[in-house]
XYZ file of N, CA and C in Angstrom:
759
model
N 15.080 1.306 48.889
C 14.112 0.572 48.074
C 13.356 -0.417 48.961
N 12.032 -0.337 48.935
C 11.219 -1.253 49.722
C 11.165 -2.631 49.053
N 10.649 -3.606 49.796
C 10.526 -4.955 49.247
C 9.615 -4.955 48.020
N 8.522 -4.179 48.078
C 7.609 -4.120 46.940
C 8.285 -3.507 45.720
N 9.080 -2.482 45.935
C 9.804 -1.865 44.822
C 10.834 -2.835 44.243
N 11.513 -3.584 45.115
C 12.472 -4.594 44.633
C 11.753 -5.640 43.792
N 10.605 -6.079 44.289
C 9.866 -7.115 43.568
C 9.479 -6.646 42.172
N 8.996 -5.410 42.070
C 8.646 -4.870 40.750
C 9.870 -4.791 39.852
N 10.993 -4.369 40.433
C 12.225 -4.256 39.646
C 12.698 -5.621 39.164
N 12.624 -6.610 40.033
C 13.087 -7.965 39.688
C 12.220 -8.554 38.575
N 10.898 -8.432 38.708
C 9.994 -8.958 37.678
C 10.233 -8.235 36.355
N 10.421 -6.926 36.420
C 10.679 -6.160 35.207
C 11.941 -6.609 34.501
N 13.015 -6.836 35.251
C 14.268 -7.293 34.648
C 14.132 -8.702 34.080
N 13.406 -9.571 34.795
C 13.224 -10.939 34.314
C 12.457 -10.959 32.996
N 11.426 -10.117 32.910
C 10.624 -10.080 31.684
C 11.387 -9.428 30.544
N 12.251 -8.497 30.861
C 13.041 -7.826 29.818
C 14.152 -8.723 29.292
N 14.835 -9.423 30.208
C 16.029 -10.184 29.840
C 15.772 -11.675 29.666
N 14.621 -12.163 30.107
C 14.322 -13.584 29.990
C 14.675 -14.383 31.217
N 15.570 -13.860 32.056
C 15.950 -14.523 33.306
C 16.742 -13.535 34.144
N 16.909 -13.855 35.420
C 17.716 -13.037 36.335
C 18.589 -13.955 37.176
N 19.710 -13.406 37.645
C 20.631 -14.147 38.490
C 20.733 -13.477 39.849
N 20.838 -14.296 40.887
C 20.886 -13.777 42.256
C 22.055 -12.819 42.442
N 23.236 -13.198 41.982
C 24.432 -12.379 42.188
C 24.293 -11.018 41.531
N 23.812 -11.012 40.296
C 23.668 -9.740 39.575
C 22.597 -8.866 40.220
N 21.474 -9.475 40.620
C 20.409 -8.704 41.267
C 20.897 -8.072 42.566
N 21.635 -8.849 43.359
C 22.138 -8.323 44.621
C 23.027 -7.113 44.384
N 23.857 -7.191 43.340
C 24.760 -6.083 43.028
C 23.991 -4.858 42.528
N 23.044 -5.074 41.603
C 22.327 -3.954 41.004
C 21.364 -3.290 41.984
N 20.784 -4.083 42.880
C 19.796 -3.533 43.807
C 20.396 -3.162 45.162
N 21.685 -3.490 45.363
C 22.382 -3.079 46.569
C 21.908 -3.760 47.838
N 21.575 -5.054 47.724
C 21.146 -5.815 48.902
C 21.898 -7.144 48.945
N 21.744 -7.862 50.044
C 22.422 -9.145 50.210
C 21.799 -10.220 49.325
N 22.586 -11.228 48.977
C 22.081 -12.324 48.155
C 20.912 -13.023 48.834
N 20.983 -13.167 50.161
C 19.896 -13.841 50.875
C 18.592 -13.046 50.763
N 18.701 -11.721 50.725
C 17.504 -10.892 50.527
C 16.891 -11.166 49.160
N 17.750 -11.255 48.140
C 17.260 -11.561 46.792
C 16.619 -12.942 46.765
N 17.223 -13.906 47.437
C 16.649 -15.261 47.457
C 15.265 -15.252 48.101
N 15.100 -14.455 49.167
C 13.775 -14.338 49.787
C 12.787 -13.684 48.823
N 13.272 -12.671 48.109
C 12.417 -12.007 47.121
C 11.965 -12.993 46.046
N 12.893 -13.800 45.570
C 12.554 -14.758 44.520
C 11.569 -15.807 45.027
N 11.734 -16.233 46.269
C 10.777 -17.187 46.842
C 9.380 -16.569 46.912
N 9.323 -15.297 47.327
C 8.029 -14.614 47.412
C 7.394 -14.460 46.041
N 8.195 -14.096 45.057
C 7.669 -13.913 43.700
C 7.230 -15.235 43.084
N 7.934 -16.310 43.414
C 7.518 -17.625 42.937
C 6.193 -18.018 43.575
N 6.027 -17.724 44.869
C 4.777 -18.037 45.563
C 3.596 -17.295 44.961
N 3.856 -16.108 44.409
C 2.806 -15.322 43.764
C 2.633 -15.673 42.281
N 3.394 -16.666 41.795
C 3.241 -17.129 40.422
C 3.827 -16.221 39.372
N 4.752 -15.321 39.773
C 5.340 -14.379 38.824
C 6.670 -14.866 38.261
N 7.419 -15.640 39.038
C 8.711 -16.178 38.615
C 8.786 -17.646 38.983
N 9.687 -18.355 38.290
C 10.052 -19.711 38.707
C 11.537 -19.726 38.954
N 11.899 -20.230 40.123
C 13.310 -20.217 40.511
C 14.085 -21.324 39.818
N 15.345 -21.033 39.543
C 16.293 -22.005 39.032
C 17.505 -21.970 39.954
N 18.482 -22.799 39.682
C 19.708 -22.759 40.468
C 20.431 -21.439 40.196
N 20.432 -20.575 41.178
C 21.144 -19.315 41.040
C 20.359 -18.182 40.438
N 19.055 -18.366 40.209
C 18.289 -17.284 39.604
C 16.832 -17.634 39.431
N 16.204 -17.050 38.393
C 14.791 -17.283 38.127
C 14.459 -16.810 36.723
N 13.312 -17.238 36.200
C 12.824 -16.755 34.915
C 11.341 -16.421 35.053
N 10.809 -15.554 34.198
C 9.427 -15.093 34.364
C 8.409 -16.145 33.953
N 7.286 -16.156 34.647
C 6.154 -17.011 34.304
C 5.198 -16.198 33.444
N 4.777 -16.769 32.330
C 3.819 -16.069 31.480
C 2.451 -16.063 32.154
N 1.721 -14.987 31.971
C 0.446 -14.801 32.653
C -0.493 -14.008 31.770
N -1.702 -13.725 32.306
C -2.663 -12.935 31.540
C -2.121 -11.546 31.224
N -1.173 -11.083 32.034
C -0.619 -9.758 31.815
C 0.736 -9.733 31.153
N 1.313 -10.910 30.890
C 2.650 -10.959 30.288
C 2.796 -12.225 29.459
N 3.241 -12.047 28.236
C 3.501 -13.174 27.346
C 4.703 -12.831 26.481
N 5.625 -13.754 26.333
C 6.800 -13.495 25.509
C 6.404 -13.456 24.037
N 7.181 -12.738 23.247
C 6.911 -12.613 21.816
C 7.568 -13.752 21.046
N 7.150 -13.917 19.807
C 7.759 -14.926 18.937
C 9.234 -14.616 18.726
N 9.566 -13.343 18.568
C 10.964 -12.956 18.368
C 11.808 -13.345 19.573
N 11.278 -13.145 20.778
C 12.024 -13.515 21.975
C 12.177 -15.030 22.076
N 11.105 -15.758 21.784
C 11.158 -17.221 21.889
C 12.192 -17.816 20.935
N 12.424 -17.127 19.830
C 13.389 -17.644 18.845
C 14.830 -17.471 19.301
N 15.034 -16.876 20.475
C 16.389 -16.695 21.006
C 16.660 -17.567 22.224
N 15.639 -18.242 22.758
C 15.772 -18.980 24.014
C 15.663 -20.485 23.776
N 16.597 -21.250 24.349
C 16.567 -22.726 24.316
C 16.454 -23.251 22.877
N 17.102 -22.597 21.938
C 16.911 -22.943 20.527
C 17.373 -24.369 20.196
N 18.553 -24.833 20.637
C 18.943 -26.218 20.313
C 17.926 -27.241 20.832
N 17.410 -26.981 22.029
C 16.412 -27.873 22.610
C 15.138 -27.884 21.756
N 14.702 -26.720 21.331
C 13.493 -26.615 20.521
C 13.682 -27.281 19.160
N 14.888 -27.173 18.599
C 15.144 -27.809 17.301
C 15.078 -29.337 17.423
N 15.610 -29.889 18.494
C 15.543 -31.344 18.705
C 14.093 -31.798 18.862
N 13.344 -31.054 19.646
C 11.942 -31.392 19.866
C 11.167 -31.339 18.555
N 11.398 -30.295 17.765
C 10.677 -30.139 16.502
C 10.993 -31.272 15.539
N 12.257 -31.642 15.442
C 12.647 -32.725 14.525
C 12.007 -34.043 14.945
N 12.003 -34.315 16.259
C 11.403 -35.554 16.757
C 9.890 -35.555 16.551
N 9.267 -34.414 16.740
C 7.818 -34.321 16.553
C 7.445 -34.555 15.094
N 8.194 -33.979 14.171
C 7.883 -34.124 12.748
C 7.959 -35.582 12.309
N 8.785 -36.366 12.982
C 8.883 -37.788 12.660
C 7.604 -38.549 12.990
N 6.718 -37.947 13.775
C 5.464 -38.596 14.145
C 4.371 -38.371 13.109
N 4.698 -37.679 12.030
C 3.692 -37.376 11.011
C 3.052 -38.635 10.444
N 3.854 -39.683 10.281
C 3.311 -40.948 9.797
C 2.608 -40.799 8.468
N 1.396 -41.350 8.387
C 0.622 -41.297 7.148
C -0.371 -40.143 7.129
N -0.253 -39.240 8.059
C -1.191 -38.116 8.128
C -1.161 -37.309 6.834
N -2.324 -36.942 6.361
C -2.435 -36.118 5.157
C -2.825 -34.676 5.482
N -3.520 -34.496 6.594
C -3.909 -33.155 7.031
C -3.328 -32.897 8.423
N -2.708 -31.735 8.586
C -1.958 -31.436 9.809
C -2.300 -30.029 10.286
N -2.493 -29.894 11.580
C -2.645 -28.569 12.186
C -1.325 -28.167 12.820
N -0.862 -26.944 12.538
C 0.341 -26.378 13.147
C -0.078 -25.176 13.991
N 0.217 -25.249 15.269
C -0.139 -24.194 16.211
C 0.746 -22.972 16.019
N 0.402 -21.866 16.655
C 1.282 -20.708 16.678
C 2.428 -20.967 17.652
N 3.534 -20.229 17.496
C 4.681 -20.389 18.387
C 5.940 -20.752 17.618
N 7.069 -20.655 18.305
C 8.345 -20.886 17.632
C 8.614 -22.373 17.389
N 8.363 -23.228 18.384
C 8.584 -24.658 18.173
C 7.678 -25.211 17.071
N 6.380 -24.878 17.041
C 5.565 -25.312 15.892
C 6.093 -24.811 14.552
N 6.637 -23.598 14.527
C 7.237 -23.089 13.289
C 8.403 -23.971 12.855
N 9.195 -24.431 13.822
C 10.304 -25.342 13.506
C 9.784 -26.695 13.035
N 8.672 -27.143 13.605
C 8.069 -28.394 13.146
C 7.668 -28.268 11.673
N 7.081 -27.131 11.330
C 6.693 -26.906 9.931
C 7.878 -27.076 8.999
N 9.039 -26.588 9.414
C 10.236 -26.688 8.581
C 10.716 -28.123 8.428
N 10.334 -29.011 9.367
C 10.794 -30.403 9.340
C 9.774 -31.370 8.737
N 8.611 -30.884 8.341
C 7.609 -31.791 7.796
C 8.103 -32.419 6.495
N 7.660 -33.641 6.198
C 8.094 -34.303 4.954
C 7.635 -33.534 3.724
N 8.488 -33.565 2.704
C 8.188 -32.865 1.451
C 8.022 -33.841 0.285
N 8.061 -35.149 0.573
C 8.053 -36.142 -0.496
C 6.663 -36.655 -0.837
N 5.642 -36.051 -0.282
C 4.262 -36.453 -0.580
C 3.340 -35.274 -0.298
N 2.137 -35.279 -0.838
C 1.224 -34.155 -0.621
C 0.775 -34.052 0.837
N 0.768 -32.842 1.360
C 0.264 -32.556 2.706
C -0.623 -31.320 2.636
N -1.663 -31.323 3.465
C -2.455 -30.117 3.673
C -2.228 -29.663 5.102
N -1.741 -28.454 5.255
C -1.424 -27.917 6.579
C -2.380 -26.779 6.897
N -3.072 -26.912 8.014
C -3.952 -25.872 8.541
C -3.204 -25.195 9.688
N -3.147 -23.878 9.673
C -2.378 -23.214 10.713
C -2.959 -21.855 11.066
N -2.767 -21.474 12.320
C -3.111 -20.135 12.798
C -1.864 -19.265 12.882
N -0.758 -19.753 12.352
C 0.530 -19.074 12.471
C 0.980 -18.504 11.136
N 1.115 -17.186 11.066
C 1.646 -16.575 9.844
C 3.068 -17.049 9.584
N 3.849 -17.252 10.664
C 5.232 -17.689 10.510
C 5.304 -19.094 9.923
N 4.471 -20.003 10.427
C 4.455 -21.369 9.893
C 3.963 -21.373 8.456
N 2.949 -20.568 8.154
C 2.440 -20.483 6.782
C 3.524 -19.998 5.841
N 4.293 -19.007 6.278
C 5.375 -18.496 5.455
C 6.463 -19.522 5.218
N 6.723 -20.356 6.230
C 7.727 -21.420 6.092
C 7.339 -22.421 5.016
N 6.030 -22.693 4.893
C 5.561 -23.770 4.017
C 4.989 -23.299 2.678
N 4.708 -22.011 2.563
C 3.951 -21.520 1.404
C 4.621 -21.809 0.066
N 5.941 -21.854 0.030
C 6.642 -22.077 -1.228
C 6.875 -23.532 -1.570
N 6.395 -24.453 -0.746
C 6.633 -25.875 -0.986
C 5.587 -26.445 -1.941
N 5.997 -26.996 -3.086
C 5.036 -27.500 -4.081
C 4.149 -28.621 -3.555
N 4.660 -29.415 -2.621
C 3.894 -30.572 -2.146
C 2.953 -30.230 -0.994
N 2.981 -28.995 -0.521
C 2.198 -28.609 0.656
C 1.132 -27.581 0.284
N -0.109 -27.890 0.650
C -1.202 -26.926 0.537
C -1.405 -26.291 1.906
N -1.309 -24.972 1.974
C -1.409 -24.266 3.253
C -2.757 -23.567 3.342
N -3.484 -23.845 4.429
C -4.725 -23.149 4.734
C -4.487 -22.290 5.970
N -4.398 -20.996 5.780
C -4.165 -20.070 6.881
C -5.503 -19.630 7.454
N -5.689 -19.862 8.743
C -6.936 -19.509 9.408
C -7.045 -17.995 9.555
N -8.160 -17.451 9.110
C -8.345 -16.014 9.170
C -8.713 -15.526 10.561
N -8.576 -14.233 10.789
C -8.921 -13.644 12.073
C -8.009 -12.491 12.428
N -8.088 -12.079 13.688
C -7.216 -11.007 14.174
C -5.809 -11.540 14.387
N -4.809 -10.827 13.880
C -3.417 -11.246 14.033
C -2.851 -10.664 15.324
N -2.306 -11.508 16.151
C -1.648 -11.074 17.381
C -0.223 -10.632 17.033
N 0.098 -9.390 17.310
C 1.377 -8.834 16.882
C 2.577 -9.534 17.478
N 2.484 -9.968 18.740
C 3.636 -10.572 19.393
C 3.967 -11.968 18.910
N 2.931 -12.739 18.523
C 3.151 -14.140 18.148
C 2.857 -14.435 16.681
N 2.262 -13.478 15.972
C 1.868 -13.667 14.569
C 0.897 -14.831 14.407
N 0.057 -15.023 15.420
C -0.992 -16.029 15.355
C -2.346 -15.372 15.176
N -3.289 -16.077 14.525
C -4.630 -15.535 14.319
C -5.588 -16.087 15.367
N -6.509 -15.227 15.800
C -7.503 -15.610 16.793
C -8.832 -14.950 16.432
N -9.893 -15.369 17.103
C -11.181 -14.724 16.928
C -12.234 -15.646 16.324
N -13.397 -15.088 16.085
C -14.550 -15.866 15.614
C -14.256 -16.597 14.308
N -13.674 -15.890 13.337
C -13.412 -16.508 12.041
C -12.444 -17.679 12.172
N -11.442 -17.520 13.017
C -10.454 -18.589 13.210
C -11.132 -19.847 13.721
N -11.924 -19.688 14.773
C -12.606 -20.843 15.349
C -13.632 -21.444 14.417
N -14.354 -20.603 13.689
C -15.375 -21.108 12.766
C -14.759 -21.959 11.669
N -13.614 -21.537 11.136
C -12.944 -22.320 10.097
C -12.510 -23.685 10.647
N -11.957 -23.694 11.844
C -11.498 -24.951 12.435
C -12.648 -25.927 12.657
N -13.815 -25.395 12.981
C -14.967 -26.252 13.271
C -15.416 -27.055 12.056
N -15.020 -26.618 10.875
C -15.435 -27.297 9.644
C -14.478 -28.402 9.210
N -13.374 -28.593 9.930
C -12.349 -29.542 9.504
C -12.337 -30.804 10.367
N -11.875 -31.896 9.753
C -11.464 -33.103 10.477
C -10.004 -33.312 10.124
N -9.122 -33.173 11.097
C -7.684 -33.115 10.859
C -7.026 -34.389 11.384
N -6.094 -34.936 10.612
C -5.436 -36.180 11.015
C -4.545 -35.998 12.247
N -3.770 -34.922 12.271
C -2.748 -34.761 13.309
C -2.599 -33.292 13.654
N -2.563 -32.999 14.944
C -2.361 -31.617 15.396
C -1.100 -31.527 16.240
N -0.260 -30.568 15.924
C 0.884 -30.227 16.769
C 0.484 -29.023 17.611
N 0.359 -29.248 18.906
C -0.194 -28.261 19.826
C 0.908 -27.730 20.744
N 0.932 -26.413 20.916
C 1.818 -25.794 21.885
C 1.015 -25.229 23.040
N 1.696 -24.825 24.102
C 1.045 -24.210 25.257
C 2.079 -23.392 26.009
N 1.611 -22.425 26.774
C 2.513 -21.656 27.624
C 2.830 -22.397 28.911
N 1.961 -23.326 29.282
C 2.210 -24.139 30.466
C 1.485 -25.462 30.354
N 2.045 -26.490 30.995
C 1.388 -27.796 31.074
C 1.642 -28.356 32.469
N 0.581 -28.745 33.122
C 0.717 -29.321 34.458
C -0.277 -30.454 34.619
N 0.047 -31.376 35.504
C -0.853 -32.499 35.738
C -2.142 -32.045 36.410
N -2.076 -30.958 37.153
C -3.244 -30.468 37.873
C -4.175 -29.651 36.970
N -3.602 -28.783 36.134
C -4.396 -27.830 35.368
C -4.399 -28.072 33.871
N -3.690 -29.078 33.400
C -3.676 -29.385 31.981
C -2.860 -28.395 31.175
N -3.272 -28.154 29.936
C -2.560 -27.250 29.031
C -3.215 -25.869 29.104
N -2.391 -24.849 29.265
C -2.924 -23.504 29.473
C -2.178 -22.478 28.634
N -2.837 -21.329 28.447
C -2.271 -20.204 27.708
C -2.806 -18.920 28.336
N -2.077 -17.813 28.256
C -2.540 -16.598 28.931
C -3.793 -15.960 28.337
N -4.019 -16.101 27.039
C -5.071 -15.373 26.343
C -6.242 -16.309 26.028
N -7.448 -16.025 26.560
C -8.597 -16.898 26.282
C -8.911 -17.037 24.796
N -8.642 -15.995 24.009
C -8.892 -16.087 22.566
C -7.979 -17.125 21.928
N -6.734 -17.172 22.365
C -5.798 -18.190 21.888
C -6.238 -19.564 22.374
N -6.666 -19.626 23.635
C -7.132 -20.889 24.191
C -8.295 -21.470 23.404
N -9.183 -20.624 22.911
C -10.320 -21.101 22.134
C -9.872 -21.709 20.807
N -8.892 -21.104 20.155
C -8.361 -21.670 18.914
C -7.739 -23.033 19.182
N -6.943 -23.117 20.224
C -6.290 -24.376 20.560
C -7.327 -25.449 20.932
N -8.351 -25.042 21.675
C -9.398 -25.987 22.081
C -10.100 -26.569 20.856
N -10.398 -25.715 19.890
C -11.072 -26.201 18.684
C -10.155 -27.076 17.842
N -8.860 -26.768 17.831
C -7.907 -27.601 17.090
C -7.805 -28.986 17.715
N -7.781 -29.042 19.033
C -7.751 -30.329 19.734
C -9.005 -31.130 19.401
N -10.165 -30.473 19.432
C -11.430 -31.160 19.167
C -11.524 -31.661 17.725
N -10.908 -30.944 16.797
C -11.026 -31.283 15.374
C -10.058 -32.373 14.933
N -9.104 -32.753 15.789
C -7.988 -33.612 15.361
C -8.109 -35.035 15.897
N -7.701 -35.978 15.055
C -7.730 -37.387 15.450
C -6.569 -37.734 16.373
N -5.391 -37.163 16.082
C -4.204 -37.362 16.943
C -3.673 -35.998 17.364
N -3.192 -35.914 18.615
C -2.698 -34.635 19.122
C -1.337 -34.850 19.764
N -0.404 -34.014 19.372
C 0.963 -34.076 19.897
C 1.292 -32.738 20.550
N 1.591 -32.770 21.836
C 2.058 -31.561 22.503
C 3.570 -31.498 22.412
N 4.098 -30.333 22.045
C 5.540 -30.125 22.011
C 5.892 -28.938 22.895
N 6.923 -29.104 23.723
C 7.317 -27.990 24.584
C 8.582 -28.289 25.342
N 9.354 -27.252 25.637
C 10.591 -27.413 26.387
C 10.280 -27.676 27.859
N 11.310 -28.051 28.608
C 11.142 -28.483 29.993
C 10.543 -27.407 30.890
N 10.780 -26.121 30.585
C 10.294 -25.058 31.450
C 8.774 -24.919 31.408
N 8.117 -25.512 30.422
C 6.657 -25.448 30.342
C 5.990 -26.323 31.402
N 6.698 -27.333 31.882
C 6.087 -28.340 32.740
C 5.977 -27.844 34.183
N 4.803 -28.081 34.749
C 4.535 -27.604 36.098
C 4.042 -26.178 36.137
N 4.014 -25.504 34.978
C 3.551 -24.120 34.906
C 2.093 -24.095 34.458
N 1.366 -23.074 34.891
C -0.010 -22.892 34.449
C -0.287 -21.407 34.284
N -1.065 -21.070 33.266
C -1.428 -19.683 33.018
C -2.953 -19.552 33.081
N -3.501 -18.513 32.500
C -4.869 -18.103 32.781
C -5.947 -18.997 32.169
N -5.764 -19.402 30.921
C -6.840 -20.053 30.174
C -6.510 -21.516 29.882
N -7.302 -22.402 30.433
C -7.102 -23.845 30.224
C -7.856 -24.282 28.973
N -7.181 -25.037 28.095
C -7.843 -25.447 26.855
C -7.847 -26.947 26.620
N -7.100 -27.730 27.390
C -7.092 -29.180 27.196
C -6.533 -29.861 28.442
N -6.934 -31.112 28.630
C -6.346 -31.949 29.667
C -5.131 -32.673 29.103
N -4.230 -33.054 29.968
C -3.059 -33.833 29.538
C -3.518 -35.125 28.865
N -4.582 -35.722 29.371
C -5.076 -36.994 28.835
C -5.572 -36.883 27.397
N -5.840 -35.656 26.916
C -6.293 -35.481 25.534
C -5.142 -35.526 24.534
N -3.919 -35.488 25.023
C -2.755 -35.590 24.145
C -2.391 -37.066 23.944
N -2.068 -37.416 22.716
C -1.604 -38.780 22.440
C -0.116 -38.919 22.708
N 0.633 -37.854 22.419
C 2.088 -37.868 22.595
C 2.519 -36.521 23.152
N 3.519 -36.550 24.019
C 4.206 -35.350 24.488
C 5.654 -35.468 24.049
N 6.161 -34.455 23.365
C 7.564 -34.442 22.963
C 8.258 -33.288 23.681
N 9.271 -33.617 24.453
C 10.020 -32.606 25.187
C 11.492 -33.010 25.187
N 12.282 -32.378 26.027
C 13.716 -32.670 26.034
C 14.095 -33.494 27.263
N 15.320 -33.956 27.263
C 15.812 -34.757 28.383
C 16.004 -33.923 29.643
N 15.816 -32.616 29.548
C 15.897 -31.771 30.741
C 14.656 -31.924 31.616
N 13.596 -32.534 31.088
C 12.497 -32.985 31.929
C 12.902 -34.337 32.491
N 12.879 -34.496 33.801
C 13.391 -35.711 34.437
C 12.568 -36.925 34.032
N 13.199 -38.094 34.093
C 12.522 -39.358 33.794
C 11.334 -39.547 34.731
N 11.528 -39.206 35.997
C 10.459 -39.360 36.987
C 9.256 -38.509 36.642
N 9.510 -37.247 36.290
C 8.404 -36.349 35.950
C 7.741 -36.776 34.645
N 8.533 -37.218 33.681
C 7.964 -37.705 32.420
C 7.041 -38.894 32.679
N 7.435 -39.775 33.585
C 6.611 -40.947 33.916
C 5.283 -40.511 34.526
N 5.321 -39.491 35.370
C 4.082 -39.004 35.991
C 3.097 -38.517 34.927
N 3.610 -37.844 33.915
C 2.728 -37.382 32.842
C 2.221 -38.555 32.007
N 3.066 -39.557 31.797
C 2.649 -40.701 30.985
C 1.526 -41.484 31.658
N 1.457 -41.443 32.982
C 0.390 -42.138 33.700
C -0.980 -41.535 33.410
N -0.997 -40.317 32.886
C -2.255 -39.661 32.523
C -2.715 -40.033 31.109
N -1.896 -40.779 30.381
C -2.328 -41.265 29.075
C -1.355 -41.121 27.927
N -0.722 -39.960 27.758
C 0.123 -39.781 26.564
C 1.463 -40.516 26.654
N 1.972 -40.880 25.488
C 3.354 -41.338 25.401
C 4.255 -40.105 25.549
N 5.292 -40.202 26.362
C 6.197 -39.077 26.558
C 7.538 -39.407 25.913
N 7.955 -38.579 24.970
C 9.229 -38.759 24.260
C 10.171 -37.656 24.707
N 11.360 -38.035 25.206
C 12.375 -37.076 25.629
C 13.540 -37.152 24.652
N 13.944 -35.996 24.101
C 15.020 -36.000 23.087
C 16.111 -35.017 23.486
């Protein structure tokens, strides 16, 4: 097996399983651990993987994006903590935007039910979570449904958002970095997120630690456009401080 063939195999396994381990790769591919470590360094340099202690996980890109079903199996306790903390920021907001994605879906489940709310969302999953609540009016943005994430995109989605003034937006992203801001692999998704950011008075980014330092194809917002970032304690205090210097309050839970 050539180095190029190994690289394709490693990326394929990472995307299939969500992560790879050096020891297992060395055994399955029949090479030394140091060879695998060199492979992982090369793949990280090409933006395909991010290394961890003892392994790596895939980076989402224009050619690869995890599905909602897959996201609901990864880092779930961390995502639940983030969602609960984010929902506490609702305050007196009466109109709320809920982004597509698993963490925003969890935020929808944690929203207050003791007063009237109007929720605008591009997420079929979030709409389904809230549709039966008597105190919540759900406005589902129309458009093309993305099969992997159950989010709507396209002209109709953006046009509907342009007509709203929203109190609070819960925004997700596939990557967030100080250099490139908030990014997503699909420009159509990026356009929906961009319009949601523009339409909202307050914006809260929610995401697990692995989102930080990552960037994908389509940039839709700067870090400075977020009022609050909610993530987990697995993002270091030092790194959280660096993001806070760009403007947003950073909450680690």
